[in-house]
């Protein structure tokens, strides 16, 4: 079968296509049909099945005789350690943790927040939740206590599982004080927490509320897998929207299993026993799908890497991991390659390692710039495959299905739509545009299995954010075009989301924080182009009348405020004080025009601008910090 055959079938006969794919999964009760459309435009897949995620990711491989194969390799250049966990060990560790959670009252449907760094215990915590049918929500370690508190109040977890600390190069991230502060700040209080004590920092536990990971499990009965219905949420993952309130993307259990298994063979060409590595973080969707679930569902070995592309200890660390653990498919973000290329432009480190097992490099998370793709392809000598997806979809929307056939690579395009994604480029009125024309990218409903059926506790917001602008379609929030061969090009976001080092951030959320500074009257945050991180946030601050403090002092406080309220991951370091912001006559801030000025690009004077002279003031302010250079 060619890609074209597979794709056509998925669009013409989605029911038959996905029922066939569902045969790769172990069901307690198989689905009677694939698509449930009675509540359209809300759709469910495999809703009437009974199934368990952890069984499919762990136990079934032990039953099938793969118990002695490595399930997880933890490689931490930060702690100078490597360790392996077999499927059999993983099964007993996860069953024990799940048993301890159950003994403390965690049941099917309860939420559990997981706040952990890149250690195998993070995956074990996720799997222990899905084993019980509890719904986990992993929070990225680079977020501040306030962001954690917002998630606690939205997900209302019965328990929080955390580690005592995370390790960034040269700095210990003190998770426990952040966790304590978040619980204090949140209105909802969890019944208890479980703390994995790392040797780098032993956290102080609060008696009666905090339990140590090991003693908590002592003497408990291991838990078996609890069947859940196909539409049961496997997890909630919060992602940035246009406001400070993150969106809780719900991942449905059965569709997630079927879709991820499909991707492992058809997209990444991975078979049981192969080694797959996604150098991301469990706090992001890539970490959920491709560090934890998909490689394990497929019976492969996954790598949990605690380090950075450069500086831990050098720009050769990725290649060392690929060589030492015989990685077959490697997945990272373009920004990581840019960091490596900057330190090692000739690829000298690559030559030091034997990368014979590597079949392909997959890129996602942000637009893959041609320079970086060409550099990697030349230095590594393997296909460099860009692919496009979102937290909302959980798996690739457009990619190159190398397990079916490797289509010709067009640098700058993540290739073609994957099964079930009927991609259209629309104009503002929702009419399809001809090939080559830039527009809003939308996907005809229903989305395929595994994609979000709704937002947690926010169905109205789900409909408003994704289903309203273009009735009958899912609005991706990305703009781009299709070429004459059906290749997709993703060019920009249509909303206030920016992408900093592969991390999705909301400028709206940053503006809310800046506006809370007592001296700031008005503000705007934009994403400016950055050679390493793709984009960097840049703030414009208008100070309140009568404020006569030095602008630099206010800027410094604003930088600290964002780090404190959102977290270091926001990478907010640039701001300027201006008198006024450019606006339309109806009062809308002209952020897109400000981006063009900052990047030194030419722009068309917006017809609705209120006072064009303000743009000169913006340009002068930007020049004072080294931007707006033509
Ligand atoms: N816990 C706590 N803090 C974290 C963190 C975590 N898990 N991850 C990042 N941070 C902190 C960093 O320490 C840094 O803090 P600093 O301001 O004190 O230096 C800040 O957040 C910004 O981090 P980042 O944007 O990652 O920049 P960096 O300068 O540390 O590293 C790169 C730059 C390019 C090497 C790095 O961003 C990278 O590896 N990116 C790849 C991202 C990726 O894989 N994304 C997943 C999408 S697939
Ligand atoms: P996230 O939800 O964090 O995975 O971010 C999703 C967003 O990142 C998408 O909507 C795009 O804007 C961007 N993105 C992800 N992958 C790509 C890609 N391959 N090319 C261009 N943009 C991408």
mmCIF file of C-alpha atoms in Angstrom, residues 111 135 150-157 188 233 236 238 245-250 453-463:
data_model
loop_
_atom_site.group_PDB
_atom_site.id
_atom_site.type_symbol
_atom_site.label_atom_id
_atom_site.label_comp_id
_atom_site.label_asym_id
_atom_site.label_seq_id
_atom_site.Cartn_x
_atom_site.Cartn_y
_atom_site.Cartn_z
ATOM 1 C CA UNK A 111 -7.383 13.459 39.046
ATOM 2 C CA UNK A 135 -6.712 10.952 35.170
ATOM 3 C CA UNK A 150 -4.021 27.459 38.476
ATOM 4 C CA UNK A 151 -3.855 23.832 37.302
ATOM 5 C CA UNK A 152 -4.630 22.504 40.798
ATOM 6 C CA UNK A 153 -7.775 24.627 40.915
ATOM 7 C CA UNK A 154 -8.889 23.563 37.446
ATOM 8 C CA UNK A 155 -8.156 19.829 37.690
ATOM 9 C CA UNK A 156 -9.052 19.539 41.442
ATOM 10 C CA UNK A 157 -6.699 16.590 42.016
ATOM 11 C CA UNK A 188 -8.619 23.373 46.070
ATOM 12 C CA UNK A 233 -9.968 10.654 29.761
ATOM 13 C CA UNK A 236 -5.506 16.291 30.928
ATOM 14 C CA UNK A 238 -2.783 22.144 29.986
ATOM 15 C CA UNK A 245 -6.194 30.560 31.962
ATOM 16 C CA UNK A 246 -4.582 27.547 30.270
ATOM 17 C CA UNK A 247 -6.690 25.131 28.268
ATOM 18 C CA UNK A 248 -7.041 21.615 29.701
ATOM 19 C CA UNK A 249 -6.750 19.367 26.671
ATOM 20 C CA UNK A 250 -8.508 16.046 27.323
ATOM 21 C CA UNK A 453 -12.903 15.590 22.279
ATOM 22 C CA UNK A 454 -13.258 18.665 24.524
ATOM 23 C CA UNK A 455 -11.475 20.840 27.101
ATOM 24 C CA UNK A 456 -11.587 19.826 30.745
ATOM 25 C CA UNK A 457 -14.609 21.433 32.428
ATOM 26 C CA UNK A 458 -14.873 23.890 29.537
ATOM 27 C CA UNK A 459 -17.018 22.591 26.702
ATOM 28 C CA UNK A 460 -18.218 26.083 25.759
ATOM 29 C CA UNK A 461 -14.623 27.297 25.564
ATOM 30 C CA UNK A 462 -13.750 24.254 23.447
ATOM 31 C CA UNK A 463 -16.484 25.097 20.957
#
